[in-house]
């Protein structure tokens, strides 16, 4: 990740360029044909239940600006929501949302990075019956063409490709 852009208060209603802080153009892969630039954007999110809704608004604005089709955008919003909710409920801060804009024919890549497992579940999970939660990973698995997790030095990255 080249940079983390944070969204200032009120920026969620702003145009996508204001949300991302910056969109980082990536060089083409070796041997790749010339074409539209590939971009990625990363946002730091507060460790708070409202972050799932904020992440959906950020993702929608960004994917719309990138011209991602509506079906993929709808699936991405659900995946983003599930991954951010899991980070808030089951992990320590910080939380970051990373979207990678595909070039034609590539998968949309979504990552949520958290601070690693929390000592105890968040308030929502702790307050409800076991059958009222726990379906997020299954939802991600059904929507994604590939998904997984990658431990890091300071937390865990959960990712999905659509």
Coordinates of N, CA and C in Angstrom, one line a residue:
X1 N 0.8 -1.2 0.0 CA 0.0 0.0 0.0 C 0.9 1.2 0.0
X2 N 0.7 2.1 -1.0 CA 1.5 3.2 -1.1 C 1.2 4.3 -0.2
X3 N -0.1 4.5 0.1 CA -0.5 5.6 1.0 C -1.9 5.3 1.5
X4 N -2.1 5.9 2.7 CA -3.5 5.8 3.3 C -4.1 7.1 3.3
X5 N -5.2 7.2 2.7 CA -6.0 8.5 2.6 C -7.1 8.4 3.6
X6 N -7.2 9.4 4.5 CA -8.3 9.4 5.4 C -9.4 10.4 4.9
X7 N -10.6 10.1 5.2 CA -11.7 11.0 4.8 C -12.0 11.9 5.9
X8 N -11.9 13.2 5.7 CA -12.2 14.2 6.7 C -13.7 14.2 7.0
X9 N -14.1 14.8 8.1 CA -15.5 14.9 8.4 C -16.3 15.5 7.3
X10 N -17.4 14.9 6.9 CA -18.3 15.4 5.9 C -17.8 15.0 4.5
X11 N -16.7 14.4 4.3 CA -16.2 14.0 3.0 C -17.0 12.9 2.4
X12 N -17.8 12.2 3.1 CA -18.5 11.0 2.6 C -19.5 11.4 1.5
X13 N -19.9 12.7 1.5 CA -20.9 13.2 0.6 C -20.2 13.9 -0.6
X14 N -18.8 14.0 -0.6 CA -18.1 14.7 -1.6 C -17.8 13.8 -2.8
X15 N -17.4 14.4 -3.9 CA -17.0 13.6 -5.1 C -15.9 12.6 -4.7
X16 N -15.8 11.5 -5.5 CA -14.9 10.4 -5.2 C -13.5 10.9 -5.1
X17 N -13.0 11.9 -5.8 CA -11.6 12.3 -5.7 C -11.3 12.9 -4.3
X18 N -12.4 13.5 -3.7 CA -12.2 14.0 -2.3 C -12.1 12.9 -1.3
X19 N -12.8 11.8 -1.6 CA -12.9 10.7 -0.7 C -11.5 10.0 -0.6
X20 N -10.9 9.8 -1.8 CA -9.7 9.0 -1.8 C -8.5 9.7 -1.3
X21 N -8.6 11.0 -1.3 CA -7.4 11.8 -1.0 C -6.4 11.7 -2.2
X22 N -6.1 10.5 -2.6 CA -5.4 10.3 -3.8 C -5.7 8.9 -4.4
X23 N -5.7 8.8 -5.6 CA -5.8 7.5 -6.3 C -4.4 7.3 -6.9
X24 N -3.8 6.2 -6.6 CA -2.4 5.9 -7.0 C -2.4 5.1 -8.2
X25 N -2.0 5.6 -9.4 CA -1.8 4.8 -10.6 C -0.7 3.8 -10.4
X26 N -1.0 2.6 -10.8 CA 0.0 1.5 -10.7 C 0.6 1.3 -12.1
X27 N 1.9 1.0 -12.1 CA 2.4 0.6 -13.5 C 1.9 -0.7 -14.0
X28 N 1.8 -0.8 -15.3 CA 1.3 -2.1 -15.8 C 2.2 -3.3 -15.4
X29 N 1.6 -4.4 -15.3 CA 2.4 -5.6 -15.1 C 3.3 -5.9 -16.2
X30 N 4.5 -6.4 -16.0 CA 5.4 -6.7 -17.1 C 4.7 -7.6 -18.1
X31 N 4.8 -7.2 -19.4 CA 4.2 -8.0 -20.5 C 2.8 -7.6 -20.7
X32 N 2.2 -6.8 -19.9 CA 0.8 -6.4 -20.1 C 0.6 -5.5 -21.2
X33 N -0.5 -5.6 -21.9 CA -0.8 -4.7 -23.0 C -1.1 -3.3 -22.5
X34 N -0.8 -2.3 -23.3 CA -1.2 -0.9 -22.9 C -2.7 -0.8 -22.8
X35 N -3.2 0.0 -21.9 CA -4.6 0.2 -21.7 C -4.8 1.1 -20.6
X36 N -6.1 1.1 -20.0 CA -6.4 2.1 -19.0 C -5.5 1.8 -17.8
X37 N -5.2 2.9 -17.0 CA -4.3 2.7 -15.9 C -5.1 2.0 -14.8
X38 N -4.3 1.2 -14.1 CA -4.9 0.5 -12.9 C -4.7 1.4 -11.7
X39 N -5.7 1.5 -10.8 CA -5.6 2.4 -9.7 C -5.9 1.7 -8.4
X40 N -5.4 2.2 -7.3 CA -5.8 1.7 -6.0 C -6.1 2.9 -5.1
X41 N -6.9 2.6 -4.1 CA -7.2 3.7 -3.1 C -7.3 3.0 -1.7
X42 N -6.9 3.7 -0.7 CA -6.9 3.1 0.7 C -7.4 4.2 1.6
X43 N -8.3 3.8 2.5 CA -8.9 4.7 3.5 C -8.7 4.1 4.9
X44 N -8.3 4.9 5.9 CA -8.3 4.5 7.3 C -9.7 4.8 7.8
X45 N -10.2 3.8 8.5 CA -11.6 3.9 9.1 C -11.6 3.8 10.6
X46 N -12.5 4.5 11.3 CA -12.5 4.4 12.7 C -13.0 3.0 13.1
X47 N -12.5 2.6 14.3 CA -13.0 1.3 14.8 C -14.3 1.5 15.5
X48 N -15.3 1.6 14.7 CA -16.7 2.0 15.2 C -17.7 1.4 14.3
X49 N -18.9 1.0 14.9 CA -19.9 0.3 14.1 C -20.4 1.1 12.9
X50 N -20.3 2.4 12.9 CA -20.8 3.2 11.8 C -19.8 3.1 10.6
X51 N -18.6 2.5 10.8 CA -17.6 2.4 9.7 C -18.1 1.5 8.6
X52 N -18.9 0.5 8.9 CA -19.4 -0.3 7.8 C -20.2 0.5 6.8
X53 N -21.1 1.4 7.3 CA -21.9 2.2 6.4 C -21.0 3.2 5.7
X54 N -20.0 3.8 6.4 CA -19.1 4.7 5.8 C -18.3 4.1 4.6
X55 N -17.9 2.8 4.9 CA -17.1 2.1 3.9 C -17.9 1.8 2.7
X56 N -19.2 1.5 2.9 CA -20.1 1.3 1.7 C -20.2 2.5 0.9
X57 N -20.4 3.7 1.5 CA -20.6 4.9 0.8 C -19.3 5.3 0.0
X58 N -18.1 5.1 0.7 CA -16.9 5.3 0.0 C -16.7 4.4 -1.2
X59 N -17.0 3.1 -1.0 CA -16.8 2.1 -2.0 C -17.7 2.5 -3.2
X60 N -19.0 2.8 -2.9 CA -19.9 3.1 -4.0 C -19.4 4.3 -4.8
X61 N -19.0 5.3 -4.2 CA -18.6 6.5 -4.9 C -17.3 6.2 -5.7
X62 N -16.4 5.5 -5.2 CA -15.2 5.1 -5.9 C -15.5 4.2 -7.1
X63 N -16.3 3.2 -6.9 CA -16.5 2.2 -7.9 C -17.4 2.9 -9.1
X64 N -18.3 3.8 -8.7 CA -19.0 4.5 -9.7 C -18.0 5.4 -10.5
X65 N -17.1 6.1 -9.8 CA -16.1 6.9 -10.5 C -15.2 6.1 -11.4
X66 N -15.0 4.9 -11.1 CA -14.1 4.0 -11.9 C -14.9 3.3 -13.0
X67 N -16.2 3.5 -13.0 CA -17.0 2.9 -14.1 C -17.3 1.4 -13.9
X68 N -17.2 0.9 -12.7 CA -17.5 -0.5 -12.4 C -19.0 -0.8 -12.6
X69 N -19.3 -1.9 -13.2 CA -20.7 -2.2 -13.5 C -21.5 -2.4 -12.2
X70 N -22.9 -2.2 -12.3 CA -23.7 -2.2 -11.1 C -23.8 -3.5 -10.4
X71 N -23.8 -4.6 -11.1 CA -23.8 -5.9 -10.4 C -22.5 -6.1 -9.6
X72 N -21.4 -5.8 -10.1 CA -20.1 -6.0 -9.4 C -20.1 -5.0 -8.2
X73 N -20.6 -3.8 -8.4 CA -20.7 -2.8 -7.3 C -21.5 -3.3 -6.2
X74 N -22.7 -3.8 -6.5 CA -23.6 -4.3 -5.5 C -22.9 -5.4 -4.7
X75 N -22.3 -6.4 -5.4 CA -21.6 -7.4 -4.7 C -20.4 -6.9 -3.8
X76 N -19.7 -5.9 -4.4 CA -18.6 -5.3 -3.7 C -19.1 -4.6 -2.4
X77 N -20.2 -3.9 -2.5 CA -20.7 -3.3 -1.3 C -21.0 -4.2 -0.2
X78 N -21.6 -5.4 -0.5 CA -21.9 -6.4 0.5 C -20.6 -7.0 1.1
X79 N -19.6 -7.3 0.2 CA -18.4 -7.8 0.7 C -17.7 -6.8 1.6
X80 N -17.6 -5.5 1.2 CA -17.0 -4.5 2.0 C -17.7 -4.4 3.4
X81 N -19.0 -4.4 3.4 CA -19.8 -4.3 4.6 C -19.5 -5.4 5.5
X82 N -19.4 -6.6 5.0 CA -19.1 -7.8 5.9 C -17.7 -7.8 6.4
X83 N -16.7 -7.4 5.6 CA -15.4 -7.4 6.0 C -15.1 -6.3 7.1
X84 N -15.7 -5.1 6.9 CA -15.5 -4.1 7.8 C -16.2 -4.4 9.1
X85 N -17.4 -4.9 9.0 CA -18.2 -5.3 10.2 C -17.4 -6.3 11.0
X86 N -16.8 -7.3 10.4 CA -16.0 -8.3 11.1 C -14.8 -7.7 11.8
X87 N -14.2 -6.7 11.1 CA -13.1 -6.0 11.7 C -13.5 -5.3 13.0
X88 N -14.6 -4.6 12.9 CA -15.1 -3.8 14.1 C -15.5 -4.8 15.2
X89 N -16.2 -5.9 14.9 CA -16.7 -6.8 15.9 C -15.7 -7.7 16.5
X90 N -14.7 -8.1 15.7 CA -13.8 -9.2 16.2 C -12.3 -8.8 16.2
X91 N -11.9 -7.6 15.9 CA -10.5 -7.3 15.8 C -10.2 -6.0 16.5
X92 N -8.9 -5.7 16.6 CA -8.4 -4.5 17.2 C -8.2 -3.5 16.1
X93 N -8.2 -2.2 16.5 CA -7.9 -1.2 15.5 C -6.4 -1.3 15.1
X94 N -6.0 -0.7 14.1 CA -6.7 0.2 13.1 C -7.4 -0.7 12.0
X95 N -8.3 0.0 11.3 CA -9.0 -0.6 10.2 C -8.7 0.2 8.9
X96 N -8.4 -0.5 7.8 CA -8.2 0.2 6.6 C -8.9 -0.6 5.5
X97 N -9.6 0.2 4.6 CA -10.2 -0.4 3.4 C -9.4 -0.1 2.2
X98 N -9.1 -1.1 1.4 CA -8.3 -1.0 0.2 C -9.1 -1.5 -1.0
X99 N -9.2 -0.7 -2.0 CA -9.9 -1.1 -3.3 C -8.9 -1.0 -4.4
X100 N -8.8 -2.0 -5.2 CA -7.9 -2.0 -6.4 C -8.8 -2.0 -7.6
X101 N -8.6 -1.0 -8.4 CA -9.4 -0.8 -9.7 C -8.9 -1.7 -10.7
X102 N -9.7 -2.6 -11.2 CA -9.2 -3.5 -12.3 C -9.1 -2.9 -13.6
X103 N -8.2 -3.4 -14.4 CA -8.2 -3.1 -15.8 C -9.1 -4.1 -16.4
X104 N -9.6 -3.8 -17.6 CA -10.6 -4.7 -18.2 C -10.1 -6.2 -18.2
X105 N -11.0 -7.0 -17.7 CA -10.7 -8.5 -17.6 C -10.2 -8.9 -16.2
X106 N -9.7 -7.9 -15.4 CA -9.2 -8.3 -14.1 C -10.3 -8.3 -13.1
X107 N -10.1 -8.9 -12.0 CA -11.0 -8.9 -10.8 C -10.9 -7.6 -10.0
X108 N -12.0 -7.2 -9.5 CA -12.0 -6.1 -8.5 C -11.4 -6.7 -7.2
X109 N -10.4 -6.1 -6.6 CA -9.7 -6.6 -5.4 C -10.1 -5.7 -4.3
X110 N -10.6 -6.3 -3.2 CA -11.0 -5.6 -2.0 C -10.2 -6.2 -0.8
X111 N -9.7 -5.3 0.0 CA -9.0 -5.7 1.2 C -9.5 -4.9 2.4
X112 N -9.6 -5.6 3.6 CA -9.8 -4.9 4.8 C -8.7 -5.3 5.7
X113 N -7.9 -4.4 6.2 CA -6.8 -4.7 7.2 C -7.3 -4.3 8.6
X114 N -7.0 -5.2 9.5 CA -7.3 -4.9 10.9 C -6.1 -5.1 11.8
X115 N -6.2 -4.8 13.1 CA -5.1 -4.8 14.0 C -5.0 -6.2 14.6
X116 N -5.6 -7.2 14.1 CA -5.5 -8.5 14.7 C -6.6 -8.8 15.7
X117 N -6.8 -10.1 16.1 CA -7.9 -10.5 16.9 C -8.0 -9.7 18.2
X118 N -9.3 -9.3 18.5 CA -9.5 -8.6 19.8 C -9.7 -9.7 20.9
X119 N -9.4 -9.2 22.1 CA -9.6 -10.1 23.3 C -11.0 -10.6 23.5
X120 N -12.0 -9.7 23.1 CA -13.4 -10.2 23.2 C -14.1 -9.5 22.0
X121 N -15.3 -10.1 21.7 CA -16.1 -9.6 20.6 C -16.7 -8.2 20.9
X122 N -17.1 -7.5 19.9 CA -17.7 -6.2 20.0 C -19.0 -6.2 20.6
X123 N -19.6 -5.0 20.9 CA -20.8 -4.9 21.6 C -22.0 -5.6 20.9
X124 N -22.1 -5.4 19.6 CA -23.2 -6.0 18.9 C -23.2 -7.5 18.9
X125 N -22.0 -8.1 18.6 CA -21.9 -9.6 18.7 C -22.2 -10.1 20.1
X126 N -21.6 -9.5 21.1 CA -21.8 -9.9 22.4 C -23.3 -9.8 22.9
X127 N -24.0 -8.9 22.3 CA -25.4 -8.7 22.8 C -26.5 -9.6 22.1
X128 N -26.1 -10.3 21.1 CA -27.1 -11.1 20.4 C -26.8 -12.6 20.5
X129 N -27.9 -13.4 20.1 CA -27.8 -14.8 20.2 C -26.8 -15.3 19.1
X130 N -26.2 -16.4 19.3 CA -25.2 -16.9 18.3 C -25.9 -17.1 16.9
X131 N -27.1 -17.4 16.8 CA -27.7 -17.6 15.5 C -28.1 -16.3 14.8
X132 N -27.8 -15.2 15.4 CA -28.1 -13.9 14.8 C -26.8 -13.3 14.2
X133 N -25.7 -14.0 14.2 CA -24.5 -13.5 13.6 C -23.7 -14.7 13.1
X134 N -22.6 -14.4 12.4 CA -21.7 -15.4 12.0 C -21.8 -15.9 10.6
X135 N -22.6 -15.1 9.7 CA -22.7 -15.5 8.3 C -21.9 -14.7 7.4
X136 N -21.2 -13.8 7.9 CA -20.4 -12.9 7.0 C -19.4 -13.6 6.1
X137 N -18.6 -14.5 6.7 CA -17.6 -15.2 5.9 C -18.3 -16.1 4.8
X138 N -19.4 -16.6 5.1 CA -20.1 -17.4 4.1 C -20.6 -16.5 2.9
X139 N -21.1 -15.3 3.3 CA -21.5 -14.4 2.3 C -20.4 -14.0 1.3
X140 N -19.2 -13.7 1.9 CA -18.1 -13.3 1.2 C -17.7 -14.5 0.3
X141 N -17.7 -15.7 0.8 CA -17.3 -16.9 0.0 C -18.2 -17.1 -1.2
X142 N -19.5 -16.8 -1.0 CA -20.4 -17.1 -2.1 C -20.3 -16.0 -3.2
X143 N -19.9 -14.8 -2.8 CA -19.8 -13.7 -3.8 C -18.5 -13.6 -4.5
X144 N -17.4 -14.0 -3.8 CA -16.1 -13.8 -4.3 C -15.6 -15.0 -5.2
X145 N -14.8 -14.6 -6.3 CA -14.2 -15.7 -7.1 C -13.0 -16.3 -6.3
X146 N -12.5 -15.5 -5.4 CA -11.4 -16.0 -4.6 C -11.4 -15.1 -3.3
X147 N -11.0 -15.6 -2.2 CA -11.0 -14.8 -1.0 C -10.0 -15.5 0.0
X148 N -9.6 -14.7 1.0 CA -8.7 -15.3 2.0 C -8.3 -14.3 3.0
X149 N -7.2 -14.7 3.8 CA -6.7 -13.8 4.8 C -5.2 -14.0 4.8
X150 N -4.5 -12.9 5.1 CA -3.0 -12.9 5.1 C -2.6 -12.2 6.4
X151 N -1.9 -13.0 7.3 CA -1.4 -12.3 8.5 C -0.2 -11.4 8.1
X152 N -0.1 -10.3 8.9 CA 1.0 -9.4 8.7 C 1.7 -9.1 10.0
X153 N 2.6 -8.2 10.0 CA 3.3 -7.9 11.2 C 2.5 -7.2 12.2
X154 N 1.5 -6.4 11.7 CA 0.7 -5.6 12.6 C -0.8 -5.9 12.6
X155 N -1.2 -7.0 12.0 CA -2.6 -7.3 11.9 C -2.9 -8.4 10.8
X156 N -4.1 -8.4 10.4 CA -4.5 -9.4 9.4 C -5.2 -8.7 8.3
X157 N -4.9 -9.1 7.0 CA -5.6 -8.6 5.9 C -6.6 -9.6 5.4
X158 N -7.8 -9.3 5.3 CA -8.9 -10.1 4.7 C -9.2 -9.6 3.3
X159 N -9.2 -10.4 2.3 CA -9.3 -10.0 0.9 C -10.3 -10.8 0.2
X160 N -10.9 -10.2 -0.9 CA -11.8 -10.9 -1.8 C -11.6 -10.3 -3.2
X161 N -11.7 -11.2 -4.2 CA -11.7 -10.8 -5.6 C -13.1 -11.0 -6.2
X162 N -13.6 -10.0 -6.9 CA -14.9 -10.2 -7.6 C -14.8 -10.1 -9.1

